[in-house]
CSV table of N, CA and C in Angstrom, one decimal:
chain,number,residue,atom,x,y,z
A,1,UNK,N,6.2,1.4,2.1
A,1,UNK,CA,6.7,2.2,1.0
A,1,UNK,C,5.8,1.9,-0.3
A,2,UNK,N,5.4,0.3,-0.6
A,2,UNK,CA,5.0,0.2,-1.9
A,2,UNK,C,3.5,1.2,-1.3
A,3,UNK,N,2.6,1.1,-0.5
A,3,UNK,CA,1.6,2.2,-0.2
A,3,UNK,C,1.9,3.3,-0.7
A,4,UNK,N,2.5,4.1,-0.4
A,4,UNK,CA,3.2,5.4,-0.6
A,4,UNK,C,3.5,5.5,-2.2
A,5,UNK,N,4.1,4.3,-2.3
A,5,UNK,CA,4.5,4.7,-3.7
A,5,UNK,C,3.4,4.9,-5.1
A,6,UNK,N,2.1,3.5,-4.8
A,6,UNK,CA,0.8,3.2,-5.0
A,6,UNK,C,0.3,4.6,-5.1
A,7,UNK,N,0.1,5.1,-4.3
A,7,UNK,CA,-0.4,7.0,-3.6
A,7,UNK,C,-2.3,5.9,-3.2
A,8,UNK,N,-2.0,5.0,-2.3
A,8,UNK,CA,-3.3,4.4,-1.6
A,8,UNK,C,-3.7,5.2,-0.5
A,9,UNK,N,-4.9,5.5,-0.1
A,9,UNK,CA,-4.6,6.0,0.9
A,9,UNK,C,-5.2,5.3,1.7
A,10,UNK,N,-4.5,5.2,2.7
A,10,UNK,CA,-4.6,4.5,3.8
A,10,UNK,C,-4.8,5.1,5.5
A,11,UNK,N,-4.7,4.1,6.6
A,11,UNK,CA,-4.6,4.7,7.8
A,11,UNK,C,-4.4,3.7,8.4
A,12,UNK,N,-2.8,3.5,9.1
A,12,UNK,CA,-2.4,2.4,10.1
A,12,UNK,C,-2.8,2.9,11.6
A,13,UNK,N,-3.6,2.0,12.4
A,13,UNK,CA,-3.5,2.8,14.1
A,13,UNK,C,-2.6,1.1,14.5
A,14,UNK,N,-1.7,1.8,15.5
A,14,UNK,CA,-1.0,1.1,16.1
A,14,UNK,C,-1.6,1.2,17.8
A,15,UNK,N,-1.9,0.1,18.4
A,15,UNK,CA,-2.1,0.2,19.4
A,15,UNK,C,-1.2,-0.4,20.4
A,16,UNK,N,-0.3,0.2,21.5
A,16,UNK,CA,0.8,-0.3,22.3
A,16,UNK,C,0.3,-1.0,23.1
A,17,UNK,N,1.3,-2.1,23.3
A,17,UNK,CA,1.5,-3.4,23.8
A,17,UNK,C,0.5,-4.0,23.2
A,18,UNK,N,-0.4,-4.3,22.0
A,18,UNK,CA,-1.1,-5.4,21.2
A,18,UNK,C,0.0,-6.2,20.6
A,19,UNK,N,-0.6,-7.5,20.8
A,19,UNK,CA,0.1,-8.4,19.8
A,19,UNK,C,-0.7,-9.1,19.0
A,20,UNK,N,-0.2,-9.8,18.0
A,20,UNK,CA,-1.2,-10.6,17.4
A,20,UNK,C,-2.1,-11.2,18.2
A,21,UNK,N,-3.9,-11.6,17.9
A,21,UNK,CA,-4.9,-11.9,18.6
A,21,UNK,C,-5.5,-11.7,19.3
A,22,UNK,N,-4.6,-9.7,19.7
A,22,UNK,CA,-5.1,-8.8,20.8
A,22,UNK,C,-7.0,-8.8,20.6
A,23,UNK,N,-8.1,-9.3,19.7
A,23,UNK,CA,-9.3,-9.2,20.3
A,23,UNK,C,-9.8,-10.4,20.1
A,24,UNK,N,-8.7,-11.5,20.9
A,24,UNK,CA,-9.6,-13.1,21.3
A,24,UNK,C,-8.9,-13.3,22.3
A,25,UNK,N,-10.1,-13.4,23.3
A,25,UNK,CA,-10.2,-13.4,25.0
A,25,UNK,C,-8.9,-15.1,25.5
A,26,UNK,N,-9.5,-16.1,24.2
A,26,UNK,CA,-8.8,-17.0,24.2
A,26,UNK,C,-7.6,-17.2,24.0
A,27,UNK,N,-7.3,-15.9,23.6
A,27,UNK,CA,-5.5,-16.8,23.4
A,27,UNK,C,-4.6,-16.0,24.4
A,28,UNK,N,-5.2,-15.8,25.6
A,28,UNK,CA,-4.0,-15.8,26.8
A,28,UNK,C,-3.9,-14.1,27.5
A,29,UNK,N,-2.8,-14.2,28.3
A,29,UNK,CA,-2.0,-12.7,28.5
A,29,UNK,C,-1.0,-12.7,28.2
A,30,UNK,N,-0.2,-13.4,27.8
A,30,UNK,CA,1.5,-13.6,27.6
A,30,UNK,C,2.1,-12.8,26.7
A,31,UNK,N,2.2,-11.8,26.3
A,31,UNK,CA,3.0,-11.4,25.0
A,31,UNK,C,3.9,-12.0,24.4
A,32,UNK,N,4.3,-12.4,25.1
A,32,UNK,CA,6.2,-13.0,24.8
A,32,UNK,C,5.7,-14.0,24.2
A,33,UNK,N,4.5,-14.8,24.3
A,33,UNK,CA,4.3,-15.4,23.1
A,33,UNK,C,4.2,-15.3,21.5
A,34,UNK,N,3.9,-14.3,21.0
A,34,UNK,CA,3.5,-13.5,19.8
A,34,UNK,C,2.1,-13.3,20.2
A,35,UNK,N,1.1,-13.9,20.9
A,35,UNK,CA,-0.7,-13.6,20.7
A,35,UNK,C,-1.0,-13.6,21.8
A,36,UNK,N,-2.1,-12.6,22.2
A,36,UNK,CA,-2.1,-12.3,23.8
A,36,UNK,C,-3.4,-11.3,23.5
A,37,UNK,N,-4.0,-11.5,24.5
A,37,UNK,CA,-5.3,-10.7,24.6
A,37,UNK,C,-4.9,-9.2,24.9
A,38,UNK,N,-5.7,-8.5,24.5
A,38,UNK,CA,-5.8,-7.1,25.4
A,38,UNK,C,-6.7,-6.2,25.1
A,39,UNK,N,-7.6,-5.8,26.3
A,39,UNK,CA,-8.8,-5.3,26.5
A,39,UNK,C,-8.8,-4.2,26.1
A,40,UNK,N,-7.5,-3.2,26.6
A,40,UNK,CA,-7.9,-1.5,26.3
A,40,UNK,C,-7.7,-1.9,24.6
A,41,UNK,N,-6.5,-2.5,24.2
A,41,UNK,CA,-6.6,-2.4,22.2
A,41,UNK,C,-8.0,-3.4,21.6
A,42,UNK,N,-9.0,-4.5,22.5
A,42,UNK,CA,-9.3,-4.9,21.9
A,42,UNK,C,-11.0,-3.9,21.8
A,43,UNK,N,-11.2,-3.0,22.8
A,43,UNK,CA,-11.7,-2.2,22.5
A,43,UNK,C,-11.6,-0.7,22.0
A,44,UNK,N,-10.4,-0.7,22.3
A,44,UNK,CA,-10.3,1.0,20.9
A,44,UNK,C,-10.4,0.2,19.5
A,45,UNK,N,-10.3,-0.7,19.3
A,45,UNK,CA,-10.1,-1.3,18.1
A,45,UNK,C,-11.1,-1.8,17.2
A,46,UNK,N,-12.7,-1.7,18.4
A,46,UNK,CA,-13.7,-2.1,17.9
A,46,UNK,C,-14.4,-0.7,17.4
A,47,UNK,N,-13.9,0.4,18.4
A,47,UNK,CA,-14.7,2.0,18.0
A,47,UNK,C,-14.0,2.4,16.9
A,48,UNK,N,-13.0,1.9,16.6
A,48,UNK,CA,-11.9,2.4,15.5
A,48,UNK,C,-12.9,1.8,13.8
A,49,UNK,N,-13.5,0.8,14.4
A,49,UNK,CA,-13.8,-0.3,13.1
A,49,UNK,C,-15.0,0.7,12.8
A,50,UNK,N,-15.7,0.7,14.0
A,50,UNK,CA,-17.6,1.2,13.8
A,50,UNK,C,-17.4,2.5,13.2
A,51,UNK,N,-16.3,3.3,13.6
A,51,UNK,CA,-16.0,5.2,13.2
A,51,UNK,C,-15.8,4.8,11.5
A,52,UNK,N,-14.9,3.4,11.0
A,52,UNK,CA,-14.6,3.1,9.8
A,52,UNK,C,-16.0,2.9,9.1
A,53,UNK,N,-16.4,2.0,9.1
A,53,UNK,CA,-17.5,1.6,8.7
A,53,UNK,C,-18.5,2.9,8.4
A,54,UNK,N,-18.9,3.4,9.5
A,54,UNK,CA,-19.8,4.6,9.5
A,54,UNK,C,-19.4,5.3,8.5
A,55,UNK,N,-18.1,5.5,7.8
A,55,UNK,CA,-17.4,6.6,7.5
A,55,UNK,C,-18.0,6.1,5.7
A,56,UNK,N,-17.4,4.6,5.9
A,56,UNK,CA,-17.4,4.0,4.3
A,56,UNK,C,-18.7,3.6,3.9
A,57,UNK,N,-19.4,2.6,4.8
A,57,UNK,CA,-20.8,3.2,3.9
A,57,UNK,C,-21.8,4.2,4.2
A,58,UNK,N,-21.7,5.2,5.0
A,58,UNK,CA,-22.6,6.4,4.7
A,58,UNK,C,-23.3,6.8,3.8
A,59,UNK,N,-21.7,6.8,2.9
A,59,UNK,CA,-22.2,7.4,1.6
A,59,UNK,C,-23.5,6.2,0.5
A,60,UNK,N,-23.3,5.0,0.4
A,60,UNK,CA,-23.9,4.2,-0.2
A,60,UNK,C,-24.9,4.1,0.6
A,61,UNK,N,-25.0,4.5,1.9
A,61,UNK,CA,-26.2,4.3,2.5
A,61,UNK,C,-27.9,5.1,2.2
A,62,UNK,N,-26.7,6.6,2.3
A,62,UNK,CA,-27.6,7.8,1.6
A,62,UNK,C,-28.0,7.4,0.3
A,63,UNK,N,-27.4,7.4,-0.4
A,63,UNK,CA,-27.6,6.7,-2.2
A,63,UNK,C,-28.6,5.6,-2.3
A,64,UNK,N,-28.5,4.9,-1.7
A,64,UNK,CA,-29.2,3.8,-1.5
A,64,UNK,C,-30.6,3.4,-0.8
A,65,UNK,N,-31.0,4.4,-0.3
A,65,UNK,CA,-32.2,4.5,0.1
A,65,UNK,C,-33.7,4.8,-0.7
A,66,UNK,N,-34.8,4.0,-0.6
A,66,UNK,CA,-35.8,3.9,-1.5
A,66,UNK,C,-36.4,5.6,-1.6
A,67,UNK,N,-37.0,5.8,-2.2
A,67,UNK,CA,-37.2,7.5,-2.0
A,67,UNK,C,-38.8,7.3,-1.5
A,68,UNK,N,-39.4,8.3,-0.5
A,68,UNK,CA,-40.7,8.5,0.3
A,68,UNK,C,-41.9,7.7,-0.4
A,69,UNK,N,-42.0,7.2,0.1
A,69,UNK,CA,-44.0,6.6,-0.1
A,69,UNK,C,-44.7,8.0,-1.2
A,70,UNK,N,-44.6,9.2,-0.7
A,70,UNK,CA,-45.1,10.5,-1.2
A,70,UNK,C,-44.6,10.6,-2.8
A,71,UNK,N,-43.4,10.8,-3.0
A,71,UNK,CA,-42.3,10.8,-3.9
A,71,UNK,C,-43.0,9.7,-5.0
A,72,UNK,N,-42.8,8.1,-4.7
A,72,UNK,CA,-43.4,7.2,-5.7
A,72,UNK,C,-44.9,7.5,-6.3
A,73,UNK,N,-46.0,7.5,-5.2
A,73,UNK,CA,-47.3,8.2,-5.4
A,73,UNK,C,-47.1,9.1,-6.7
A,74,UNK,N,-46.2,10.3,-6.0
A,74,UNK,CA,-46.6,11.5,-7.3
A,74,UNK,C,-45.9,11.5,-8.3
A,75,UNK,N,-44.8,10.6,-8.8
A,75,UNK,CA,-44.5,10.7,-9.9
A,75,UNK,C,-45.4,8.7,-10.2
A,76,UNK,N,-45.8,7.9,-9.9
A,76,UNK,CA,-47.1,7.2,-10.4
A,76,UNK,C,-47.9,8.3,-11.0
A,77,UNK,N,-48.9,9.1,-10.3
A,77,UNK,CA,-49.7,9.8,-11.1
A,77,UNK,C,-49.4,10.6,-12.0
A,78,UNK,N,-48.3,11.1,-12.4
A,78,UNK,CA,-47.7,11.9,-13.3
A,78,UNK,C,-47.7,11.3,-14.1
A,79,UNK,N,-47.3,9.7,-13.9
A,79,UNK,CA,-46.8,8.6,-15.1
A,79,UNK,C,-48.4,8.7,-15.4
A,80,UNK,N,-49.0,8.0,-15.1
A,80,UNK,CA,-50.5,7.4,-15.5
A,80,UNK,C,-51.8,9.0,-15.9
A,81,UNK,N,-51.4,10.1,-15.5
A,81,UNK,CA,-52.3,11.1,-15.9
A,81,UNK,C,-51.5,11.7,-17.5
A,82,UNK,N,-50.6,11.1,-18.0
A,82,UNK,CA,-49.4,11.7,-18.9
A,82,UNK,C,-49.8,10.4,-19.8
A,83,UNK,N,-49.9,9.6,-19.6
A,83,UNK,CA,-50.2,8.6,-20.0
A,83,UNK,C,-51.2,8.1,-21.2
């Protein structure tokens, strides 16, 4: 609710039968424990992350890119023939 109320926007995935530490191989199969491994959530969870990522920095990626070898060249000469 405080989300909602915030107006954050967000995106919960729930993946069935995960429990806490569903992507460490180490802490078991047990659920009934609270922490328990699981392969099918601990891989949709990893495509879930990369689809995230890809999403969030795209944009700063594009932005953030040096501009062409060609590009600096011709505005150098513009600087220095103006000059």
């Amino acid at each position: 609710q405080e989300m909602k109320t915030a107006k954050v926007n967000y995106e919960l995935i729930k993946y069935p039968g995960a429990v806490h530490a569903f992507t460490n191989p180490q802490a078991g199969n047990d659920n009934s424990k609270g922490a328990a491994y699981n392969a099918d959530a601990d891989a949709k969870s990893t495509e879930a992350m990369k689809v995230f990522f890809s999403r969030i920095f795209a944009s700063s990626k594009a932005s953030s890119q040096a501009p062409q070898k060609s590009t600096v060249c011709a505005n150098l000469e513009r600087t220095i023939s103006s000059g």
